[in-house]
Amino acid sequence: MRTTQILAISGSLRKASLNTALLRAAARLAHPGMRIELFGELGALPLFNPDIEATDPPAVANFRARLLAADGVLIASPEYAHGVTGAMKNALDWMVGCETFVNKPVALLNASPRAVHAQASLKETLATMSARIVDEASITVLILGARLDEAGIASHPEIAAALREALMAFQTAIAGYQAEDANGQDRA
């Protein structure tokens, strides 16, 4: 059986980011049939500028290639001023023109129950980009203020169980989409 490849993207550039720790914990908790790789170069993407889009900056080309190679995308982003971070929005803006997210399964993790505006904004942007938002795999994990690092998140009984369940739902959805897509191609 083929391993499901997931690209994890944190919308935070902070070294001690809870969102990044949450994604790393998810990678630790992924079952053997799933591999989660954290994209750590969000800060290397230049500011989106349509005038240089055709030049395909190397950081953008790398990001696009990694997205295209992934079976699904896992995103965790903090909220700033009732929206997603500038770094996260910038990354998504680079991908609009190349349609990298079209039909791409995406799950959203949320490290804070207060980040409702960022989650809604992410969902709206990704839906506009024609991503397949997997709601049953998109969860809010209450780690804000809990003083948990990656290891603490991965070993916390309730949080680990919720993450495992979300990852299993994500894997199931991805497999279903892949089967639908394969059947659609067979008919063509």
JSON list of C-alpha atoms in Angstrom, two decimals:
[
{"chain": "A", "resi": 1, "resn": "MET", "atom": "CA", "xyz": [0.00, 0.00, 0.00]},
{"chain": "A", "resi": 2, "resn": "ARG", "atom": "CA", "xyz": [1.29, 3.45, -0.96]},
{"chain": "A", "resi": 3, "resn": "THR", "atom": "CA", "xyz": [2.10, 5.92, 1.82]},
{"chain": "A", "resi": 4, "resn": "THR", "atom": "CA", "xyz": [-0.07, 9.04, 1.84]},
{"chain": "A", "resi": 5, "resn": "GLN", "atom": "CA", "xyz": [2.19, 12.10, 1.54]},
{"chain": "A", "resi": 6, "resn": "ILE", "atom": "CA", "xyz": [1.05, 15.17, 3.48]},
{"chain": "A", "resi": 7, "resn": "LEU", "atom": "CA", "xyz": [2.63, 18.61, 3.33]},
{"chain": "A", "resi": 8, "resn": "ALA", "atom": "CA", "xyz": [2.14, 20.51, 6.60]},
{"chain": "A", "resi": 9, "resn": "ILE", "atom": "CA", "xyz": [2.21, 24.31, 6.52]},
{"chain": "A", "resi": 10, "resn": "SER", "atom": "CA", "xyz": [2.37, 26.53, 9.58]},
{"chain": "A", "resi": 11, "resn": "GLY", "atom": "CA", "xyz": [1.20, 30.09, 9.08]},
{"chain": "A", "resi": 12, "resn": "SER", "atom": "CA", "xyz": [3.57, 31.23, 11.80]},
{"chain": "A", "resi": 13, "resn": "LEU", "atom": "CA", "xyz": [7.20, 32.19, 11.31]},
{"chain": "A", "resi": 14, "resn": "ARG", "atom": "CA", "xyz": [7.87, 32.18, 15.08]},
{"chain": "A", "resi": 15, "resn": "LYS", "atom": "CA", "xyz": [10.47, 29.68, 16.22]},
{"chain": "A", "resi": 16, "resn": "ALA", "atom": "CA", "xyz": [8.36, 28.71, 19.26]},
{"chain": "A", "resi": 17, "resn": "SER", "atom": "CA", "xyz": [5.05, 28.67, 17.36]},
{"chain": "A", "resi": 18, "resn": "LEU", "atom": "CA", "xyz": [2.23, 26.59, 18.85]},
{"chain": "A", "resi": 19, "resn": "ASN", "atom": "CA", "xyz": [0.90, 25.99, 15.33]},
{"chain": "A", "resi": 20, "resn": "THR", "atom": "CA", "xyz": [4.24, 24.60, 14.18]},
{"chain": "A", "resi": 21, "resn": "ALA", "atom": "CA", "xyz": [4.46, 22.46, 17.34]},
{"chain": "A", "resi": 22, "resn": "LEU", "atom": "CA", "xyz": [0.96, 21.18, 16.63]},
{"chain": "A", "resi": 23, "resn": "LEU", "atom": "CA", "xyz": [1.94, 20.15, 13.10]},
{"chain": "A", "resi": 24, "resn": "ARG", "atom": "CA", "xyz": [5.13, 18.48, 14.32]},
{"chain": "A", "resi": 25, "resn": "ALA", "atom": "CA", "xyz": [3.11, 16.59, 16.93]},
{"chain": "A", "resi": 26, "resn": "ALA", "atom": "CA", "xyz": [0.71, 15.49, 14.18]},
{"chain": "A", "resi": 27, "resn": "ALA", "atom": "CA", "xyz": [3.70, 14.19, 12.21]},
{"chain": "A", "resi": 28, "resn": "ARG", "atom": "CA", "xyz": [4.76, 12.17, 15.25]},
{"chain": "A", "resi": 29, "resn": "LEU", "atom": "CA", "xyz": [1.26, 10.75, 15.64]},
{"chain": "A", "resi": 30, "resn": "ALA", "atom": "CA", "xyz": [0.69, 9.85, 11.98]},
{"chain": "A", "resi": 31, "resn": "HIS", "atom": "CA", "xyz": [0.16, 6.15, 11.49]},
{"chain": "A", "resi": 32, "resn": "PRO", "atom": "CA", "xyz": [2.59, 4.17, 9.30]},
{"chain": "A", "resi": 33, "resn": "GLY", "atom": "CA", "xyz": [0.49, 4.68, 6.15]},
{"chain": "A", "resi": 34, "resn": "MET", "atom": "CA", "xyz": [0.92, 8.45, 6.32]},
{"chain": "A", "resi": 35, "resn": "ARG", "atom": "CA", "xyz": [4.00, 10.65, 6.11]},
{"chain": "A", "resi": 36, "resn": "ILE", "atom": "CA", "xyz": [3.73, 14.29, 7.19]},
{"chain": "A", "resi": 37, "resn": "GLU", "atom": "CA", "xyz": [6.50, 16.65, 6.09]},
{"chain": "A", "resi": 38, "resn": "LEU", "atom": "CA", "xyz": [6.65, 20.18, 7.51]},
{"chain": "A", "resi": 39, "resn": "PHE", "atom": "CA", "xyz": [7.24, 22.96, 4.97]},
{"chain": "A", "resi": 40, "resn": "GLY", "atom": "CA", "xyz": [9.71, 25.23, 6.75]},
{"chain": "A", "resi": 41, "resn": "GLU", "atom": "CA", "xyz": [10.39, 27.79, 4.05]},
{"chain": "A", "resi": 42, "resn": "LEU", "atom": "CA", "xyz": [7.27, 29.98, 4.26]},
{"chain": "A", "resi": 43, "resn": "GLY", "atom": "CA", "xyz": [9.41, 32.97, 5.23]},
{"chain": "A", "resi": 44, "resn": "ALA", "atom": "CA", "xyz": [11.61, 32.48, 2.15]},
{"chain": "A", "resi": 45, "resn": "LEU", "atom": "CA", "xyz": [8.78, 33.21, -0.27]},
{"chain": "A", "resi": 46, "resn": "PRO", "atom": "CA", "xyz": [9.07, 36.69, -1.77]},
{"chain": "A", "resi": 47, "resn": "LEU", "atom": "CA", "xyz": [6.13, 39.03, -1.42]},
{"chain": "A", "resi": 48, "resn": "PHE", "atom": "CA", "xyz": [3.58, 38.17, -4.07]},
{"chain": "A", "resi": 49, "resn": "ASN", "atom": "CA", "xyz": [3.92, 40.40, -7.10]},
{"chain": "A", "resi": 50, "resn": "PRO", "atom": "CA", "xyz": [2.16, 39.58, -10.37]},
{"chain": "A", "resi": 51, "resn": "ASP", "atom": "CA", "xyz": [4.96, 41.35, -12.24]},
{"chain": "A", "resi": 52, "resn": "ILE", "atom": "CA", "xyz": [7.49, 38.70, -11.18]},
{"chain": "A", "resi": 53, "resn": "GLU", "atom": "CA", "xyz": [5.11, 35.71, -11.16]},
{"chain": "A", "resi": 54, "resn": "ALA", "atom": "CA", "xyz": [6.22, 34.62, -14.65]},
{"chain": "A", "resi": 55, "resn": "THR", "atom": "CA", "xyz": [9.88, 34.55, -13.56]},
{"chain": "A", "resi": 56, "resn": "ASP", "atom": "CA", "xyz": [9.00, 31.69, -11.20]},
{"chain": "A", "resi": 57, "resn": "PRO", "atom": "CA", "xyz": [11.20, 32.60, -8.23]},
{"chain": "A", "resi": 58, "resn": "PRO", "atom": "CA", "xyz": [13.04, 29.48, -6.93]},
{"chain": "A", "resi": 59, "resn": "ALA", "atom": "CA", "xyz": [11.35, 29.55, -3.50]},
{"chain": "A", "resi": 60, "resn": "VAL", "atom": "CA", "xyz": [7.94, 29.69, -5.18]},
{"chain": "A", "resi": 61, "resn": "ALA", "atom": "CA", "xyz": [8.81, 26.89, -7.63]},
{"chain": "A", "resi": 62, "resn": "ASN", "atom": "CA", "xyz": [9.96, 24.73, -4.70]},
{"chain": "A", "resi": 63, "resn": "PHE", "atom": "CA", "xyz": [6.75, 25.41, -2.76]},
{"chain": "A", "resi": 64, "resn": "ARG", "atom": "CA", "xyz": [4.58, 24.62, -5.79]},
{"chain": "A", "resi": 65, "resn": "ALA", "atom": "CA", "xyz": [6.50, 21.38, -6.50]},
{"chain": "A", "resi": 66, "resn": "ARG", "atom": "CA", "xyz": [6.11, 20.22, -2.91]},
{"chain": "A", "resi": 67, "resn": "LEU", "atom": "CA", "xyz": [2.38, 21.01, -2.97]},
{"chain": "A", "resi": 68, "resn": "LEU", "atom": "CA", "xyz": [1.91, 19.15, -6.25]},
{"chain": "A", "resi": 69, "resn": "ALA", "atom": "CA", "xyz": [3.76, 16.11, -4.90]},
{"chain": "A", "resi": 70, "resn": "ALA", "atom": "CA", "xyz": [1.60, 15.97, -1.77]},
{"chain": "A", "resi": 71, "resn": "ASP", "atom": "CA", "xyz": [-1.58, 13.90, -1.58]},
{"chain": "A", "resi": 72, "resn": "GLY", "atom": "CA", "xyz": [-2.98, 16.39, 0.91]},
{"chain": "A", "resi": 73, "resn": "VAL", "atom": "CA", "xyz": [-2.13, 19.56, 2.82]},
{"chain": "A", "resi": 74, "resn": "LEU", "atom": "CA", "xyz": [-2.40, 20.14, 6.56]},
{"chain": "A", "resi": 75, "resn": "ILE", "atom": "CA", "xyz": [-2.48, 23.81, 7.61]},
{"chain": "A", "resi": 76, "resn": "ALA", "atom": "CA", "xyz": [-2.27, 25.39, 11.06]},
{"chain": "A", "resi": 77, "resn": "SER", "atom": "CA", "xyz": [-2.19, 29.17, 11.21]},
{"chain": "A", "resi": 78, "resn": "PRO", "atom": "CA", "xyz": [-2.52, 31.69, 14.03]},
{"chain": "A", "resi": 79, "resn": "GLU", "atom": "CA", "xyz": [-4.84, 34.65, 13.82]},
{"chain": "A", "resi": 80, "resn": "TYR", "atom": "CA", "xyz": [-3.60, 38.24, 13.59]},
{"chain": "A", "resi": 81, "resn": "ALA", "atom": "CA", "xyz": [-6.06, 41.15, 13.55]},
{"chain": "A", "resi": 82, "resn": "HIS", "atom": "CA", "xyz": [-8.99, 38.82, 12.77]},
{"chain": "A", "resi": 83, "resn": "GLY", "atom": "CA", "xyz": [-7.28, 37.21, 9.79]},
{"chain": "A", "resi": 84, "resn": "VAL", "atom": "CA", "xyz": [-4.61, 34.79, 8.68]},
{"chain": "A", "resi": 85, "resn": "THR", "atom": "CA", "xyz": [-0.99, 35.79, 8.93]},
{"chain": "A", "resi": 86, "resn": "GLY", "atom": "CA", "xyz": [0.58, 37.75, 6.11]},
{"chain": "A", "resi": 87, "resn": "ALA", "atom": "CA", "xyz": [3.03, 34.91, 5.50]},
{"chain": "A", "resi": 88, "resn": "MET", "atom": "CA", "xyz": [0.19, 32.40, 5.04]},
{"chain": "A", "resi": 89, "resn": "LYS", "atom": "CA", "xyz": [-1.83, 34.68, 2.77]},
{"chain": "A", "resi": 90, "resn": "ASN", "atom": "CA", "xyz": [1.28, 35.48, 0.73]},
{"chain": "A", "resi": 91, "resn": "ALA", "atom": "CA", "xyz": [1.97, 31.77, 0.20]},
{"chain": "A", "resi": 92, "resn": "LEU", "atom": "CA", "xyz": [-1.60, 31.15, -0.94]},
{"chain": "A", "resi": 93, "resn": "ASP", "atom": "CA", "xyz": [-1.52, 34.18, -3.25]},
{"chain": "A", "resi": 94, "resn": "TRP", "atom": "CA", "xyz": [1.50, 32.69, -5.05]},
{"chain": "A", "resi": 95, "resn": "MET", "atom": "CA", "xyz": [-0.49, 29.51, -5.74]},
{"chain": "A", "resi": 96, "resn": "VAL", "atom": "CA", "xyz": [-3.67, 31.08, -7.14]},
{"chain": "A", "resi": 97, "resn": "GLY", "atom": "CA", "xyz": [-2.41, 31.50, -10.71]},
{"chain": "A", "resi": 98, "resn": "CYS", "atom": "CA", "xyz": [-0.97, 28.00, -11.02]},
{"chain": "A", "resi": 99, "resn": "GLU", "atom": "CA", "xyz": [-4.04, 26.27, -9.56]},
{"chain": "A", "resi": 100, "resn": "THR", "atom": "CA", "xyz": [-1.96, 24.07, -7.25]},
{"chain": "A", "resi": 101, "resn": "PHE", "atom": "CA", "xyz": [-4.80, 23.76, -4.75]},
{"chain": "A", "resi": 102, "resn": "VAL", "atom": "CA", "xyz": [-7.49, 22.73, -7.27]},
{"chain": "A", "resi": 103, "resn": "ASN", "atom": "CA", "xyz": [-9.03, 19.51, -5.88]},
{"chain": "A", "resi": 104, "resn": "LYS", "atom": "CA", "xyz": [-6.22, 19.23, -3.29]},
{"chain": "A", "resi": 105, "resn": "PRO", "atom": "CA", "xyz": [-7.52, 17.76, 0.00]},
{"chain": "A", "resi": 106, "resn": "VAL", "atom": "CA", "xyz": [-6.82, 20.17, 2.85]},
{"chain": "A", "resi": 107, "resn": "ALA", "atom": "CA", "xyz": [-7.35, 19.85, 6.60]},
{"chain": "A", "resi": 108, "resn": "LEU", "atom": "CA", "xyz": [-7.13, 22.83, 8.95]},
{"chain": "A", "resi": 109, "resn": "LEU", "atom": "CA", "xyz": [-5.80, 22.50, 12.47]},
{"chain": "A", "resi": 110, "resn": "ASN", "atom": "CA", "xyz": [-6.43, 25.31, 14.92]},
{"chain": "A", "resi": 111, "resn": "ALA", "atom": "CA", "xyz": [-4.31, 25.76, 18.07]},
{"chain": "A", "resi": 112, "resn": "SER", "atom": "CA", "xyz": [-6.66, 28.30, 19.65]},
{"chain": "A", "resi": 113, "resn": "PRO", "atom": "CA", "xyz": [-10.45, 28.41, 19.99]},
{"chain": "A", "resi": 114, "resn": "ARG", "atom": "CA", "xyz": [-10.15, 32.20, 19.65]},
{"chain": "A", "resi": 115, "resn": "ALA", "atom": "CA", "xyz": [-8.79, 31.99, 16.09]},
{"chain": "A", "resi": 116, "resn": "VAL", "atom": "CA", "xyz": [-12.21, 31.67, 14.46]},
{"chain": "A", "resi": 117, "resn": "HIS", "atom": "CA", "xyz": [-11.70, 34.54, 12.01]},
{"chain": "A", "resi": 118, "resn": "ALA", "atom": "CA", "xyz": [-8.42, 33.13, 10.69]},
{"chain": "A", "resi": 119, "resn": "GLN", "atom": "CA", "xyz": [-9.99, 29.70, 10.24]},
{"chain": "A", "resi": 120, "resn": "ALA", "atom": "CA", "xyz": [-12.97, 31.17, 8.42]},
{"chain": "A", "resi": 121, "resn": "SER", "atom": "CA", "xyz": [-10.68, 33.29, 6.23]},
{"chain": "A", "resi": 122, "resn": "LEU", "atom": "CA", "xyz": [-8.46, 30.30, 5.40]},
{"chain": "A", "resi": 123, "resn": "LYS", "atom": "CA", "xyz": [-11.49, 28.20, 4.56]},
{"chain": "A", "resi": 124, "resn": "GLU", "atom": "CA", "xyz": [-12.90, 30.93, 2.29]},
{"chain": "A", "resi": 125, "resn": "THR", "atom": "CA", "xyz": [-9.58, 31.48, 0.50]},
{"chain": "A", "resi": 126, "resn": "LEU", "atom": "CA", "xyz": [-8.98, 27.76, -0.01]},
{"chain": "A", "resi": 127, "resn": "ALA", "atom": "CA", "xyz": [-12.55, 27.17, -1.18]},
{"chain": "A", "resi": 128, "resn": "THR", "atom": "CA", "xyz": [-12.11, 29.99, -3.70]},
{"chain": "A", "resi": 129, "resn": "MET", "atom": "CA", "xyz": [-8.95, 28.22, -4.88]},
{"chain": "A", "resi": 130, "resn": "SER", "atom": "CA", "xyz": [-11.06, 25.03, -5.33]},
{"chain": "A", "resi": 131, "resn": "ALA", "atom": "CA", "xyz": [-9.33, 23.04, -2.59]},
{"chain": "A", "resi": 132, "resn": "ARG", "atom": "CA", "xyz": [-11.23, 20.14, -1.06]},
{"chain": "A", "resi": 133, "resn": "ILE", "atom": "CA", "xyz": [-11.63, 21.15, 2.59]},
{"chain": "A", "resi": 134, "resn": "VAL", "atom": "CA", "xyz": [-11.99, 18.01, 4.70]},
{"chain": "A", "resi": 135, "resn": "ASP", "atom": "CA", "xyz": [-14.19, 19.26, 7.54]},
{"chain": "A", "resi": 136, "resn": "GLU", "atom": "CA", "xyz": [-14.10, 16.00, 9.51]},
{"chain": "A", "resi": 137, "resn": "ALA", "atom": "CA", "xyz": [-10.30, 16.27, 9.65]},
{"chain": "A", "resi": 138, "resn": "SER", "atom": "CA", "xyz": [-10.28, 20.00, 10.52]},
{"chain": "A", "resi": 139, "resn": "ILE", "atom": "CA", "xyz": [-10.21, 20.44, 14.29]},
{"chain": "A", "resi": 140, "resn": "THR", "atom": "CA", "xyz": [-9.50, 22.96, 17.01]},
{"chain": "A", "resi": 141, "resn": "VAL", "atom": "CA", "xyz": [-7.07, 21.71, 19.65]},
{"chain": "A", "resi": 142, "resn": "LEU", "atom": "CA", "xyz": [-7.02, 23.55, 22.94]},
{"chain": "A", "resi": 143, "resn": "ILE", "atom": "CA", "xyz": [-3.30, 24.09, 23.47]},
{"chain": "A", "resi": 144, "resn": "LEU", "atom": "CA", "xyz": [-3.16, 27.88, 23.85]},
{"chain": "A", "resi": 145, "resn": "GLY", "atom": "CA", "xyz": [-2.02, 28.56, 27.41]},
{"chain": "A", "resi": 146, "resn": "ALA", "atom": "CA", "xyz": [-1.42, 24.87, 28.15]},
{"chain": "A", "resi": 147, "resn": "ARG", "atom": "CA", "xyz": [2.37, 25.31, 27.98]},
{"chain": "A", "resi": 148, "resn": "LEU", "atom": "CA", "xyz": [2.78, 22.25, 25.79]},
{"chain": "A", "resi": 149, "resn": "ASP", "atom": "CA", "xyz": [5.57, 21.78, 23.30]},
{"chain": "A", "resi": 150, "resn": "GLU", "atom": "CA", "xyz": [5.61, 19.29, 20.44]},
{"chain": "A", "resi": 151, "resn": "ALA", "atom": "CA", "xyz": [6.35, 16.32, 22.75]},
{"chain": "A", "resi": 152, "resn": "GLY", "atom": "CA", "xyz": [3.74, 17.46, 25.26]},
{"chain": "A", "resi": 153, "resn": "ILE", "atom": "CA", "xyz": [1.08, 17.78, 22.56]},
{"chain": "A", "resi": 154, "resn": "ALA", "atom": "CA", "xyz": [1.92, 14.35, 21.14]},
{"chain": "A", "resi": 155, "resn": "SER", "atom": "CA", "xyz": [1.78, 12.71, 24.57]},
{"chain": "A", "resi": 156, "resn": "HIS", "atom": "CA", "xyz": [-1.34, 14.49, 25.90]},
{"chain": "A", "resi": 157, "resn": "PRO", "atom": "CA", "xyz": [-4.04, 11.77, 25.96]},
{"chain": "A", "resi": 158, "resn": "GLU", "atom": "CA", "xyz": [-7.01, 13.84, 24.75]},
{"chain": "A", "resi": 159, "resn": "ILE", "atom": "CA", "xyz": [-5.09, 15.98, 22.26]},
{"chain": "A", "resi": 160, "resn": "ALA", "atom": "CA", "xyz": [-3.21, 13.01, 20.80]},
{"chain": "A", "resi": 161, "resn": "ALA", "atom": "CA", "xyz": [-6.45, 11.05, 20.42]},
{"chain": "A", "resi": 162, "resn": "ALA", "atom": "CA", "xyz": [-8.15, 14.00, 18.66]},
{"chain": "A", "resi": 163, "resn": "LEU", "atom": "CA", "xyz": [-5.18, 14.43, 16.31]},
{"chain": "A", "resi": 164, "resn": "ARG", "atom": "CA", "xyz": [-5.03, 10.72, 15.49]},
{"chain": "A", "resi": 165, "resn": "GLU", "atom": "CA", "xyz": [-8.77, 10.71, 14.75]},
{"chain": "A", "resi": 166, "resn": "ALA", "atom": "CA", "xyz": [-8.44, 13.80, 12.53]},
{"chain": "A", "resi": 167, "resn": "LEU", "atom": "CA", "xyz": [-5.49, 12.28, 10.65]},
{"chain": "A", "resi": 168, "resn": "MET", "atom": "CA", "xyz": [-7.41, 9.05, 10.10]},
{"chain": "A", "resi": 169, "resn": "ALA", "atom": "CA", "xyz": [-10.39, 11.02, 8.76]},
{"chain": "A", "resi": 170, "resn": "PHE", "atom": "CA", "xyz": [-8.01, 12.93, 6.49]},
{"chain": "A", "resi": 171, "resn": "GLN", "atom": "CA", "xyz": [-6.43, 9.73, 5.17]},
{"chain": "A", "resi": 172, "resn": "THR", "atom": "CA", "xyz": [-9.87, 8.21, 4.55]},
{"chain": "A", "resi": 173, "resn": "ALA", "atom": "CA", "xyz": [-11.04, 11.32, 2.66]},
{"chain": "A", "resi": 174, "resn": "ILE", "atom": "CA", "xyz": [-7.88, 11.42, 0.55]},
{"chain": "A", "resi": 175, "resn": "ALA", "atom": "CA", "xyz": [-8.26, 7.74, -0.36]},
{"chain": "A", "resi": 176, "resn": "GLY", "atom": "CA", "xyz": [-11.88, 8.37, -1.31]},
{"chain": "A", "resi": 177, "resn": "TYR", "atom": "CA", "xyz": [-10.97, 11.34, -3.51]},
{"chain": "A", "resi": 178, "resn": "GLN", "atom": "CA", "xyz": [-8.20, 9.34, -5.18]},
{"chain": "A", "resi": 179, "resn": "ALA", "atom": "CA", "xyz": [-10.63, 6.50, -5.91]},
{"chain": "A", "resi": 180, "resn": "GLU", "atom": "CA", "xyz": [-13.20, 8.97, -7.33]},
{"chain": "A", "resi": 181, "resn": "ASP", "atom": "CA", "xyz": [-10.54, 10.62, -9.47]},
{"chain": "A", "resi": 182, "resn": "ALA", "atom": "CA", "xyz": [-9.27, 7.25, -10.76]},
{"chain": "A", "resi": 183, "resn": "ASN", "atom": "CA", "xyz": [-12.82, 6.15, -11.63]},
{"chain": "A", "resi": 184, "resn": "GLY", "atom": "CA", "xyz": [-13.45, 9.43, -13.42]},
{"chain": "A", "resi": 185, "resn": "GLN", "atom": "CA", "xyz": [-10.29, 8.96, -15.49]},
{"chain": "A", "resi": 186, "resn": "ASP", "atom": "CA", "xyz": [-11.30, 5.39, -16.36]},
{"chain": "A", "resi": 187, "resn": "ARG", "atom": "CA", "xyz": [-14.55, 6.70, -17.87]},
{"chain": "A", "resi": 188, "resn": "ALA", "atom": "CA", "xyz": [-12.86, 9.36, -19.98]}
]
